[in-house]
Coordinates of C-alpha atoms in Angstrom, one line a residue:
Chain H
X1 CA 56.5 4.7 -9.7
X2 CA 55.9 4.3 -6.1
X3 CA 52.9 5.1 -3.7
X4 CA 52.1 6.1 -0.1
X5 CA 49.4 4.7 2.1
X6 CA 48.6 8.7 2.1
X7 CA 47.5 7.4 -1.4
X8 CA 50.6 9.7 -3.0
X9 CA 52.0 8.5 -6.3
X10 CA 55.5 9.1 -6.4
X11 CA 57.4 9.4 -9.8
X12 CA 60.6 9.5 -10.3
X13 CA 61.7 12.0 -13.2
X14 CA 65.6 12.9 -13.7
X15 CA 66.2 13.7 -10.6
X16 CA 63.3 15.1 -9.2
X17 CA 60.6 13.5 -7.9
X18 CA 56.9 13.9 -9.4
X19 CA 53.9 13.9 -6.7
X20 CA 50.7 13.8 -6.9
X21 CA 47.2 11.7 -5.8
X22 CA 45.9 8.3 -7.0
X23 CA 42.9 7.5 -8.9
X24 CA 41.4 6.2 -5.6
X25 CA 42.1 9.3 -3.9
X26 CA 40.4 11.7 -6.3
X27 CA 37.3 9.4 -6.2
X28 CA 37.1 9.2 -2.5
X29 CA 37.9 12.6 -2.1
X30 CA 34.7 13.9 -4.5
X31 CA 35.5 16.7 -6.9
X32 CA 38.0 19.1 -6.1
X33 CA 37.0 22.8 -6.1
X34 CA 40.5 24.2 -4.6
X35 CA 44.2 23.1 -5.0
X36 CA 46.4 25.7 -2.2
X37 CA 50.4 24.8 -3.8
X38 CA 53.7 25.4 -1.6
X39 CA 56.3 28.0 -3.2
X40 CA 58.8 27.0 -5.2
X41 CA 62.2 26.9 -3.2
X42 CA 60.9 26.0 -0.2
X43 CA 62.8 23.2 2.2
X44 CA 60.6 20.6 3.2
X45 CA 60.6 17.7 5.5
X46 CA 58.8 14.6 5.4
X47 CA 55.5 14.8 6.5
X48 CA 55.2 18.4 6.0
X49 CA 51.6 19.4 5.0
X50 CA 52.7 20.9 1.9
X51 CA 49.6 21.3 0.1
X52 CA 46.1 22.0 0.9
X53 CA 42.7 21.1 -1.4
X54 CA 39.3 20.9 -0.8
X55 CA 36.6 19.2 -2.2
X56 CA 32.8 19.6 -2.1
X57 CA 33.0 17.8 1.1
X58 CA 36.0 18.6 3.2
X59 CA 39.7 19.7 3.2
X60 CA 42.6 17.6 2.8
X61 CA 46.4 17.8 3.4
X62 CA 49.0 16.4 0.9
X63 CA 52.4 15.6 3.0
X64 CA 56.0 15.7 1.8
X65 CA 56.5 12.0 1.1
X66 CA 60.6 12.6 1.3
X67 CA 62.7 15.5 2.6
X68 CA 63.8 17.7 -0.1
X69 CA 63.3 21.1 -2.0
X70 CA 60.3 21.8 -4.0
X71 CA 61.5 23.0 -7.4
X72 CA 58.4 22.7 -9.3
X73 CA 54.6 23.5 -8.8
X74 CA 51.9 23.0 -11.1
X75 CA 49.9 26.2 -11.1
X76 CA 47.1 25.1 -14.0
X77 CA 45.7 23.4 -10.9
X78 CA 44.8 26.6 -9.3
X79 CA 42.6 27.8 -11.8
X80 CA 41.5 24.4 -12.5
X81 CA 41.4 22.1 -9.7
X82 CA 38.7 20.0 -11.4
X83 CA 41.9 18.3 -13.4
X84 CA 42.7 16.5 -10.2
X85 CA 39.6 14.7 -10.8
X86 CA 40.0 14.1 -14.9
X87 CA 43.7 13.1 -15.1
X88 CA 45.2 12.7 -11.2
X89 CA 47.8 10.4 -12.3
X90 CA 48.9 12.4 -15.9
X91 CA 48.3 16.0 -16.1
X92 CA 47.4 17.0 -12.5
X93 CA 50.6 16.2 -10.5
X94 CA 50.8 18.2 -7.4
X95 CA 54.9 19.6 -6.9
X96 CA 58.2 18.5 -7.9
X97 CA 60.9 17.4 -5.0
X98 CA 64.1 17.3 -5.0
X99 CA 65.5 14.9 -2.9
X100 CA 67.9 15.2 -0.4
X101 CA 68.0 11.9 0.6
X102 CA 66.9 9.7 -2.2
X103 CA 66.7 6.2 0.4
X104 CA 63.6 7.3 1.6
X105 CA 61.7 6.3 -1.3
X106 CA 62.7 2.8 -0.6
X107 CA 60.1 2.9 2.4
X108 CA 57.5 3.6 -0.7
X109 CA 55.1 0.3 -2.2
X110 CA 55.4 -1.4 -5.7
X111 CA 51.9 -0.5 -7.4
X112 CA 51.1 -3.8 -6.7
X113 CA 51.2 -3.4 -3.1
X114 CA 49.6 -0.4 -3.7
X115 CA 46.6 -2.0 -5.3
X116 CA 46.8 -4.5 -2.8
X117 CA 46.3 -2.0 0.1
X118 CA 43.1 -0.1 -1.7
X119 CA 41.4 -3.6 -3.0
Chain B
X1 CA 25.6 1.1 21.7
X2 CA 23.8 3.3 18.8
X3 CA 20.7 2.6 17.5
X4 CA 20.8 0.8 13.9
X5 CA 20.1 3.5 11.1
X6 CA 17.0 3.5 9.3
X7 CA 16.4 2.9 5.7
X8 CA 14.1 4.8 3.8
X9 CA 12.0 3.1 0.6
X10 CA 14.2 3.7 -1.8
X11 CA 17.2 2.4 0.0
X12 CA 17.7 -0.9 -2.1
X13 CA 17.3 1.6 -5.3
X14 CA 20.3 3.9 -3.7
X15 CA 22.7 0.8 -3.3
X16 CA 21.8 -0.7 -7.3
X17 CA 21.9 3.2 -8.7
X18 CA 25.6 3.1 -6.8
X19 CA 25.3 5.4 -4.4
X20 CA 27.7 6.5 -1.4
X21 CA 25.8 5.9 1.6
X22 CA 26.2 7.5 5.0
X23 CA 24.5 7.7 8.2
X24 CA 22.2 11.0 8.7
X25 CA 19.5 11.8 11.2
X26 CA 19.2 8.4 12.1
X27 CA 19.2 7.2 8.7
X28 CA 21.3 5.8 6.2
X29 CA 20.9 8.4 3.0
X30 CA 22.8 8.7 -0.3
X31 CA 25.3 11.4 -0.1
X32 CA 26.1 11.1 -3.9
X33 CA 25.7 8.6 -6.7
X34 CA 27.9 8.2 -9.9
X35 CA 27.6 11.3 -11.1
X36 CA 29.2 13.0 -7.8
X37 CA 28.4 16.1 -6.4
X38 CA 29.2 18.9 -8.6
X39 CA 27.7 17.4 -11.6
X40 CA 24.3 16.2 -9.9
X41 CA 24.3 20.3 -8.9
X42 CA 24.4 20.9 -12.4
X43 CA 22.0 19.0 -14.1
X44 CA 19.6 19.9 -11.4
X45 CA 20.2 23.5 -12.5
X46 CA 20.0 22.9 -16.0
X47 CA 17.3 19.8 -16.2
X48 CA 15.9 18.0 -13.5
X49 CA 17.1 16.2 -10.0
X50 CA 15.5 13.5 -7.9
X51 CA 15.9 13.1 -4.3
X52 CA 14.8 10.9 -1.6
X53 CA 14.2 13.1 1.3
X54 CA 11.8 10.6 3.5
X55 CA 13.7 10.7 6.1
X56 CA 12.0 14.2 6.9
X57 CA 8.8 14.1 9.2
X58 CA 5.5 14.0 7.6
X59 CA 3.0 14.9 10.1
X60 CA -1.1 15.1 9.8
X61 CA -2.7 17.4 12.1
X62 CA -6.4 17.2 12.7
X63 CA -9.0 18.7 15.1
X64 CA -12.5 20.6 14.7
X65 CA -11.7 22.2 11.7
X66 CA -8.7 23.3 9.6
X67 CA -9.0 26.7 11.3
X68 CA -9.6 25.7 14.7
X69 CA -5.8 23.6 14.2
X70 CA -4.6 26.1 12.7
X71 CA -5.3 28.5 15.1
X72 CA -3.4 26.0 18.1
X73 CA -0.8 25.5 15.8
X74 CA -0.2 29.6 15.8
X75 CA 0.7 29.3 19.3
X76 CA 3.9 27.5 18.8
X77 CA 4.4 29.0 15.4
X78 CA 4.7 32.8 14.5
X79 CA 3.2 32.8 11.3
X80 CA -0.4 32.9 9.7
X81 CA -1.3 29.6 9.5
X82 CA -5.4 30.0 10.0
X83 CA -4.7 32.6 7.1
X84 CA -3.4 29.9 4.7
X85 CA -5.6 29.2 1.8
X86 CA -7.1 26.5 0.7
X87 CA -4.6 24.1 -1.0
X88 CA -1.5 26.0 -0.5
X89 CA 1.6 25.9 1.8
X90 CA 3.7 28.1 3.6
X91 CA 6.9 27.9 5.2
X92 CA 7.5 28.0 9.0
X93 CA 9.2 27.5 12.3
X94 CA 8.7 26.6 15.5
X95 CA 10.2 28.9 18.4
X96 CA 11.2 28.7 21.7
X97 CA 10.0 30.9 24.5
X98 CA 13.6 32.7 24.4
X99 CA 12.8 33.5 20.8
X100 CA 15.3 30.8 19.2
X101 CA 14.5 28.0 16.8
X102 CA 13.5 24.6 17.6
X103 CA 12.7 23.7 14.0
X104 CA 11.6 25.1 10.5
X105 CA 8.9 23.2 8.6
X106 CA 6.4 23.4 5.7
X107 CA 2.9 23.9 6.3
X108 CA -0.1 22.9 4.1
X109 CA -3.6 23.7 4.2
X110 CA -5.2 20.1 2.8
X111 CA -9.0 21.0 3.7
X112 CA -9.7 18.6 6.4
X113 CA -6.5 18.1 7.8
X114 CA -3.0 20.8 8.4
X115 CA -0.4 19.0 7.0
X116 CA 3.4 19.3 7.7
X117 CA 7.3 18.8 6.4
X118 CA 9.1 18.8 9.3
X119 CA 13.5 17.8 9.5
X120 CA 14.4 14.6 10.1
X121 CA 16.7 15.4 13.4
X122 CA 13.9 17.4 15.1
X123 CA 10.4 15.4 14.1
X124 CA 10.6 13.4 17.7
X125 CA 11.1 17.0 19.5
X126 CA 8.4 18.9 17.2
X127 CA 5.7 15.5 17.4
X128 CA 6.5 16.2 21.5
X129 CA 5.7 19.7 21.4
X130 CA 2.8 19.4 19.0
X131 CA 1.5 16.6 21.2
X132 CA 1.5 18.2 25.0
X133 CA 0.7 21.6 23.7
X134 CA -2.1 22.0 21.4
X135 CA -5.3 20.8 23.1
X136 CA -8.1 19.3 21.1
X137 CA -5.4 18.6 18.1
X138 CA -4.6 15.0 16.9
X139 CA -1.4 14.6 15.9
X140 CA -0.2 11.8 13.7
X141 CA 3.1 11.2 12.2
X142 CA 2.8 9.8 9.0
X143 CA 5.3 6.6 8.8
X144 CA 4.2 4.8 5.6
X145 CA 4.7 7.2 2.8
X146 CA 8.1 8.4 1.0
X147 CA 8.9 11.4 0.1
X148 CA 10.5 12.5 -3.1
X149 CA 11.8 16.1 -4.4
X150 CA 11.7 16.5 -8.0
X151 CA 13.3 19.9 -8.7
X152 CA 14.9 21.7 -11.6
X153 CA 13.5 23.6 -14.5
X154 CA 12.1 20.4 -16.5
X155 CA 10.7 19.0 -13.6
X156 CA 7.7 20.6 -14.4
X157 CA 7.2 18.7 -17.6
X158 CA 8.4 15.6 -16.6
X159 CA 5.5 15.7 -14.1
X160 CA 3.0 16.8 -16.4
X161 CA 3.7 14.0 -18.3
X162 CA 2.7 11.8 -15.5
X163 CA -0.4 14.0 -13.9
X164 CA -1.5 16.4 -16.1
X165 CA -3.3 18.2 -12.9
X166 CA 0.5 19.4 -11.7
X167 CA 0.5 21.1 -15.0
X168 CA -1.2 25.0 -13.4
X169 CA -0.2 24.6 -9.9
X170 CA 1.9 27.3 -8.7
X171 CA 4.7 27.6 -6.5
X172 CA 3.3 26.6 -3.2
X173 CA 0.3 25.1 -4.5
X174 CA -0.8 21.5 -2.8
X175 CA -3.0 19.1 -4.4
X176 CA -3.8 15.1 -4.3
X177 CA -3.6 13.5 -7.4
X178 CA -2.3 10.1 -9.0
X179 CA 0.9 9.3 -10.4
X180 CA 0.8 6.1 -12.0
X181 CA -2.3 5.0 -10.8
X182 CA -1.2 5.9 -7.3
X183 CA -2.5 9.1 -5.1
X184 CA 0.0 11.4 -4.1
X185 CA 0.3 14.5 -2.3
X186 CA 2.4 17.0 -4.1
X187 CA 3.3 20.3 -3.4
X188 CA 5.1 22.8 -5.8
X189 CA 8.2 23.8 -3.9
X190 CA 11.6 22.3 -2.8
X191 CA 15.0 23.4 -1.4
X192 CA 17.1 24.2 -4.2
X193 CA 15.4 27.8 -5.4
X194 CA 14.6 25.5 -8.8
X195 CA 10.5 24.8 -10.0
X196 CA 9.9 21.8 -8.5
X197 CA 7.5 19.3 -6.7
X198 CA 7.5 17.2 -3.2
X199 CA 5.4 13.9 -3.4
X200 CA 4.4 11.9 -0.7
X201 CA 3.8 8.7 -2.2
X202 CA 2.8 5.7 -0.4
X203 CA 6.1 3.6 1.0
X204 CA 4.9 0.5 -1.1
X205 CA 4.8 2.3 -4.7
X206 CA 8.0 4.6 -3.9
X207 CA 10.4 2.4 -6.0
X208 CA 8.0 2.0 -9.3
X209 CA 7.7 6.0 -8.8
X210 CA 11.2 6.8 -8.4
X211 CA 12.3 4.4 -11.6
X212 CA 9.3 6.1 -13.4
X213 CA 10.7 9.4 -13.1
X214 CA 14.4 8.1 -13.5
X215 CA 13.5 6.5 -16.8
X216 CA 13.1 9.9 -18.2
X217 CA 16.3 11.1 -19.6
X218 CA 16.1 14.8 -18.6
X219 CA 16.1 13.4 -14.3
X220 CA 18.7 12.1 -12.3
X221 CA 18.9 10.6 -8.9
X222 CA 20.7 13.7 -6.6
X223 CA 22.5 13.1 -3.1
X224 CA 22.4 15.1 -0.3
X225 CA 25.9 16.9 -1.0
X226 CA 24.5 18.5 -4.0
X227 CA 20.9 18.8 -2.1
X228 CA 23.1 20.8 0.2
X229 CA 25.3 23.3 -2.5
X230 CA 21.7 23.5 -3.9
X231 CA 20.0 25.4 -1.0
X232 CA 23.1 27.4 0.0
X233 CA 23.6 28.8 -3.5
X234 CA 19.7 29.9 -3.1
X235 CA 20.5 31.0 0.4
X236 CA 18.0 28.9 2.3
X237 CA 18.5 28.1 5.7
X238 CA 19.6 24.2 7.2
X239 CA 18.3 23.6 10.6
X240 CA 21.5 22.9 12.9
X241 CA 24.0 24.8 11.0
X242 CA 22.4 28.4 10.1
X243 CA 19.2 28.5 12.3
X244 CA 18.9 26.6 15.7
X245 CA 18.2 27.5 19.5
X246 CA 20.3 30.0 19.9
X247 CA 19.1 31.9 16.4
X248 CA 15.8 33.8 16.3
X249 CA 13.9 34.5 13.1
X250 CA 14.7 38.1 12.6
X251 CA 18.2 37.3 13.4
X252 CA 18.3 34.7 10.7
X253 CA 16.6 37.3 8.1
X254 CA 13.4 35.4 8.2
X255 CA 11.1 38.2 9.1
X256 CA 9.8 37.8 5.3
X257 CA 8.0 34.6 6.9
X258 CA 6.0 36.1 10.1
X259 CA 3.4 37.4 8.1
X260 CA 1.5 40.9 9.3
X261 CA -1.3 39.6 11.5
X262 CA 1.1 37.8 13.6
X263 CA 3.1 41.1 14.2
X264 CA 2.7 44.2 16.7
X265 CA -0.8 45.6 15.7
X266 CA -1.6 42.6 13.5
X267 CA -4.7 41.0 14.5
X268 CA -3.4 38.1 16.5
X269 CA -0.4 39.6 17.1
X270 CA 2.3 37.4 19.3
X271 CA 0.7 34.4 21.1
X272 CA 3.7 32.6 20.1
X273 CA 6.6 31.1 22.1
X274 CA 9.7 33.9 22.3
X275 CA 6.9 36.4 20.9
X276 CA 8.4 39.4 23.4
X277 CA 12.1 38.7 22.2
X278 CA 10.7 38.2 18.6
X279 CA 8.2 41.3 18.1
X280 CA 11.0 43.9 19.6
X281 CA 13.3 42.7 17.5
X282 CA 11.4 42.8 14.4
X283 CA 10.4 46.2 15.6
X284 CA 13.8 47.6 16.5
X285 CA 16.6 45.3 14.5
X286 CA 18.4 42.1 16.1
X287 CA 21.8 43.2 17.1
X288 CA 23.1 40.3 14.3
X289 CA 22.1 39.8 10.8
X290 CA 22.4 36.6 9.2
X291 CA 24.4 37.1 5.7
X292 CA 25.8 35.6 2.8
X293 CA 29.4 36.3 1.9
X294 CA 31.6 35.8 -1.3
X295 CA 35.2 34.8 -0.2
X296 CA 37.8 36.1 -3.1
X297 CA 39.8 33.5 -4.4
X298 CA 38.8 29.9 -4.3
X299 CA 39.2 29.0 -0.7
X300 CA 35.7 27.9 0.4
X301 CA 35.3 29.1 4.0
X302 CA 33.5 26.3 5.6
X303 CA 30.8 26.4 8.8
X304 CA 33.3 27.3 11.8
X305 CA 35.4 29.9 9.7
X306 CA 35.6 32.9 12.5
X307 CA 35.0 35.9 10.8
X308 CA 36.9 39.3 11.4
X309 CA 36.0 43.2 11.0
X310 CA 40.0 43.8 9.6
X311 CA 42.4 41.8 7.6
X312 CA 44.5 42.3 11.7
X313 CA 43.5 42.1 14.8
X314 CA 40.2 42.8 16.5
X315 CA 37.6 40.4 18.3
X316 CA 35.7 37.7 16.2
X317 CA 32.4 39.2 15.0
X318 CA 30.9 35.6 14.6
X319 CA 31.5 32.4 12.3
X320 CA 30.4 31.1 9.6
X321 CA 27.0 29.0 9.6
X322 CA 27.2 27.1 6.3
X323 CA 30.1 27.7 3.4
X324 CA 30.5 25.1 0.4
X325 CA 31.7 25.5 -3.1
X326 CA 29.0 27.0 -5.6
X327 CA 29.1 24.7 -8.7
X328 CA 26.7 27.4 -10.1
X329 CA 28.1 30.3 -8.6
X330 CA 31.7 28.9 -9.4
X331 CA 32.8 30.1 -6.8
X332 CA 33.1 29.4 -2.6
X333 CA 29.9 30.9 -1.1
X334 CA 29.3 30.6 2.9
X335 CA 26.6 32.7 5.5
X336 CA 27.1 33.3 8.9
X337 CA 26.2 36.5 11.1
X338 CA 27.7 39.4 12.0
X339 CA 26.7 42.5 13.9
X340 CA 24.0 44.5 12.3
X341 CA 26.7 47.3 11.3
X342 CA 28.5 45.0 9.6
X343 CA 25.3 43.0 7.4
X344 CA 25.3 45.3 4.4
X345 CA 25.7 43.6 1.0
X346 CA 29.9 44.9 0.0
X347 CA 30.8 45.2 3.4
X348 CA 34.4 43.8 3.2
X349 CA 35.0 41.1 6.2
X350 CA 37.7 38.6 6.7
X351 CA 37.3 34.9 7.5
X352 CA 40.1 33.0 8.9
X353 CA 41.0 29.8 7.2
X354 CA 43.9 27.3 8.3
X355 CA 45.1 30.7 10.6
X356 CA 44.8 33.0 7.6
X357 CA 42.7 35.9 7.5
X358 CA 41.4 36.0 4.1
X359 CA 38.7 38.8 2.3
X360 CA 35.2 38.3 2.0
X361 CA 32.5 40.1 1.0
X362 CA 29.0 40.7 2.7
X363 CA 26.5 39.5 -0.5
X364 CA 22.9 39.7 -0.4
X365 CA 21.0 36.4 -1.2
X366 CA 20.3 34.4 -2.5
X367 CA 23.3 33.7 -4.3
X368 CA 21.6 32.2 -7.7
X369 CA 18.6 33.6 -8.7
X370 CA 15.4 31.5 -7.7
X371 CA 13.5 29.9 -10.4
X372 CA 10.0 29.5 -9.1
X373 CA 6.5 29.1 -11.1
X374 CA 4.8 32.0 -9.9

C-alpha cells in the first residue's frame, strides 16, 4: 500500500491500482453526503480531478495519483456516500487505474511516512 | 494584525468534550464535537441538542416604561414591539433607510426592561444604532451571562426536570426562573424549528449548567455545522448569507413578521427606516422572492450556485443564499431568490455546479416541518 500527501491510499491489486482516502481524510473532511465518480474508460493523467465529494462542510477533489485508464468505479458510493466515512480504507475505495506507467508509484510514501506526515 | 478571538464560558468545556474549534464573529466556537455534524443534526431532531450560542449580543434596553422603549425601538424596527405582551418575544429586524437589512434579532417584553438577541457579527453596529438613535433609551449590552440553546423534542422535559416553571410556557413565552439554584432568563424558542429553550445564565454558573444538562442522556453538546443544517432544513434565515443590506424583508418572505399596525393603514404605520421602499413593496410584490429549492440528485448546491430559468442559456436569475446537505431531509436543500415569476413552489430552475447546470425545484418552506409548543 502506498499514500499521497493528497491523503490517497494507493493499493496495488493484480494489475490495477485501488484508490481511495485515508482514515485521516474522512475525519477531517466530516461526513460525506455526495461521492461524483469518473466513467469507466476514461484516460486520465496525473493530477486530474477525477472525482468530486462533498461533505457537510465543503467540496473536495480527488486527483489521479498516476496516469492510467480507469477501469473500475465503485457506484455503492453514490447511493451511499456515508461508507466513505464507516470503512474509507476497506469497502469505500474510490476507482480502479490502470497504469500506464507503473514507476510513478515509486514517488508514493511507505505507511510509515505516511503516518509520519499526519502525526 | 487581527484581533485575538474571544472565548465564550464554555470554551474550556468545548476543548475537554473534543470539539473542532474555529474562529467566528470574533470568536473561537465549536464547529462540531465527536459526534460530527450529521449525527448531532439527528439526535437534535430525535432527542435533544445543546449549544453554546453566547457569542450572540444580549442587549437590555431601558427607559420610562416598557412602552415608551418600545415605542423608540419601532422606529428602527418595523414590527409591533409596544404591542408585545407581557412576557413574550417576537422576532425582528432592523432596516436601513433603503429598506435592506442591518440585522434580525429577538425581542422580549421582560416588564421593566425590552430585552434583546441580537447576531454576534452585527451587535457593535446594532449597540451604535440603538445608542445615537433612540433618545431617552439606555442601552446596555449585557457582557456577563452565557447563553445556551437547548432544542429538540425532549428538551422540554429535560428542562422541566430542572424548573418545573418551564413546564406551561409556550413557544415564545419568556420568564426568570432558577436552574440549579441560579436565575435564568429563558425563552421558549430557538433556530432549529425544534421545541426548545434559550437561557441566559450568568457567565460564572455556565459550565455547572451546561454539564447539568449534558449529564442527562437524552442531550448532547451540538456545533455550529449542525446549528446551521438545523435552521436551513426549517428555512430560517442567517444574517450575511440569506438576508443582509442589500435584502429587504418582503424580499426575504418575512412580511409574516411586520405585524398589521406597522403596515399601510395600521395604526403606526411606517415610522421605520426603509418604510417607503418596504410598505410599497409589501403592498405591490418585491420584484424577487426569496425561496427554497430541492436540487435532484445528491449534489448539494452551495451559497454562490448561480441559478438559471433553462437547463441552456439565458441570464442568471440570482444565486443561491444558503445550500447544505439535509440530514433530515436526506437530501441537498439550498434558498436563494429569484424573480417573483419564477418563486412558485414546483417551478423547475437550474443551478450551476462545477459548470453544470443541474435541475432544481422551487419548494415552499420550511423544508422539515416545525415542531413548536404552541
Amino acid at each position: 500500500m502506498k499514500y499521497t500527501e493528497e491523503h490517497e491510499w494507493l493499493r496495488p491489486e493484480d494489475d490495477v491500482i485501488v484508490v481511495g482516502i485515508t482514515e485521516h481524510a474522512a475525519e477531517q473532511l466530516g461526513d460525506i453526503v455526495f461521492v461524483e465518480l469518473p466513467e469507466v474508460g476514461t484516460e486520465v493523467t496525473k493530477d486530474d480531478e477525477v472525482v468530486v465529494i462533498e461533505s457537510v462542510k465543503a467540496a473536495s477533489d480527488i486527483l489521479a495519483p498516476i496516469d492510467g485508464e480507469i477501469v473500475e468505479v465503485n457506484e455503492a458510493l453514490v447511493d451511499n456516500p456515508g461508507m466513505v466515512n464507516d470503512d474509507p480504507t476497506g469497502d469505500a475505495w474510490f476507482f480502479k487505474i490502470k497504469p500506464s506507467d507503473a514507476s510513478q508509484m515509486d514517488d508514493y510514501m511507505s505507511e510509515e511516512e505516511y503516518n509520519d506526515l499526519i502525526s | 494584525m487581527a484581533d485575538a478571538l474571544k472565548k465564550t464560558p464554555l470554551h474550556a468545556l468545548h476543548q475537554e468534550l473534543g470539539a473542532r474549534m474555529v474562529p467566528f464573529a470574533g470568536y473561537e466556537m465549536p464547529v462540531q464535537f465527536a459526534l460530527g455534524v450529521m449525527k448531532e443534526h439527528l439526535h437534535t431532531r430525535t432527542a435533544a441538542g445543546l449549544f453554546d450560542v453566547s457569542h450572540m449580543g444580549q442587549v437590555i434596553l431601558r427607559g420610562d416604561s416598557y412602552e415608551a422603549v418600545a415605542l423608540a425601538v419601532e422606529s428602527l424596527v418595523p414590527v409591533d414591539v409596544a404591542g408585545l405582551g407581557l412576557g413574550r418575544q417576537r422576532y425582528g429586524f432592523f432596516t436601513a433607510p433603503d429598506g435592506g437589512l442591518l440585522d434580525d434579532l429577538m425581542l422580549a417584553n421582560r416588564g421593566d426592561h425590552l430585552f434583546m438577541v441580537v447576531n454576534a457579527a452585527c451587535k457593535a453596529a446594532d449597540i451604535a444604532n440603538m445608542t445615537a438613535n433612540l433618545p431617552g433609551v439606555t442601552v446596555s449590552e449585557v457582557t456577563d451571562r452565557a447563553l445556551l440553546a437547548l432544542q429538540g423534542p425532549a428538551a422540554g422535559e429535560v428542562l422541566e426536570g430542572f424548573a418545573p416553571a418551564t413546564a406551561t410556557m409556550r413557544f415564545m413565552d419568556v420568564i426568570t426562573t432558577d436552574l440549579l439554584g441560579v436565575p435564568c432568563w429563558i425563552s421558549r424558542s430557538g433556530y432549529t424549528g425544534e421545541d426548545g429553550f434559550e437561557i441566559s445564565v450568568p457567565a460564572e454558573k455556565a459550565e455547572v449548567l451546561a454539564r447539568a444538562l449534558l449529564d442527562d442522556e437524552r442531550v448532547e453538546s451540538i456545533g455550529l455545522g449542525a446549528r446551521d443544517s438545523l435552521r436551513l432544513e426549517a428555512g430560517l434565515c442567517l444574517y450575511g448569507h440569506d438576508i443582509d443590506t442589500t435584502t429587504s424583508p418582503v424580499e426575504a418572505g418575512l412580511n409574516w413578521a411586520i405585524q398589521k399596525v406597522r403596515r399601510t393603514g395600521g395604526a403606526r404605520a411606517g415610522g421605520f427606516p426603509g418604510a417607503d421602499r418596504i410598505l410599497a413593496e409589501l403592498a405591490e410584490g418585491p420584484s424577487r422572492l426569496r425561496v427554497g429549492l430541492l436540487p435532484e440528485g445528491r449534489a448539494p448546491m452551495r451559497e454562490g450556485t448561480p441559478l438559471f430559468a433553462a437547463a441552456e442559456g439565458g441570464e442568471g436569475l440570482g444565486t443561491v443564499t444558503s445550500g447544505a446537505f439535509g440530514p433530515t431531509l436526506g437530501a441537498p436543500m439550498s434558498m436563494g431568490y429569484v424573480p417573483r415569476a419564477l418563486a412558485a413552489p414546483g417551478t423547475e430552475l437550474s443551478g450551476e455546479v462545477r459548470g453544470k447546470r443541474l435541475p432544481a425545484r422551487v419548494a415552499a418552506l420550511p423544508f422539515v416541518p416545525a415542531n413548536f409548543k404552541r
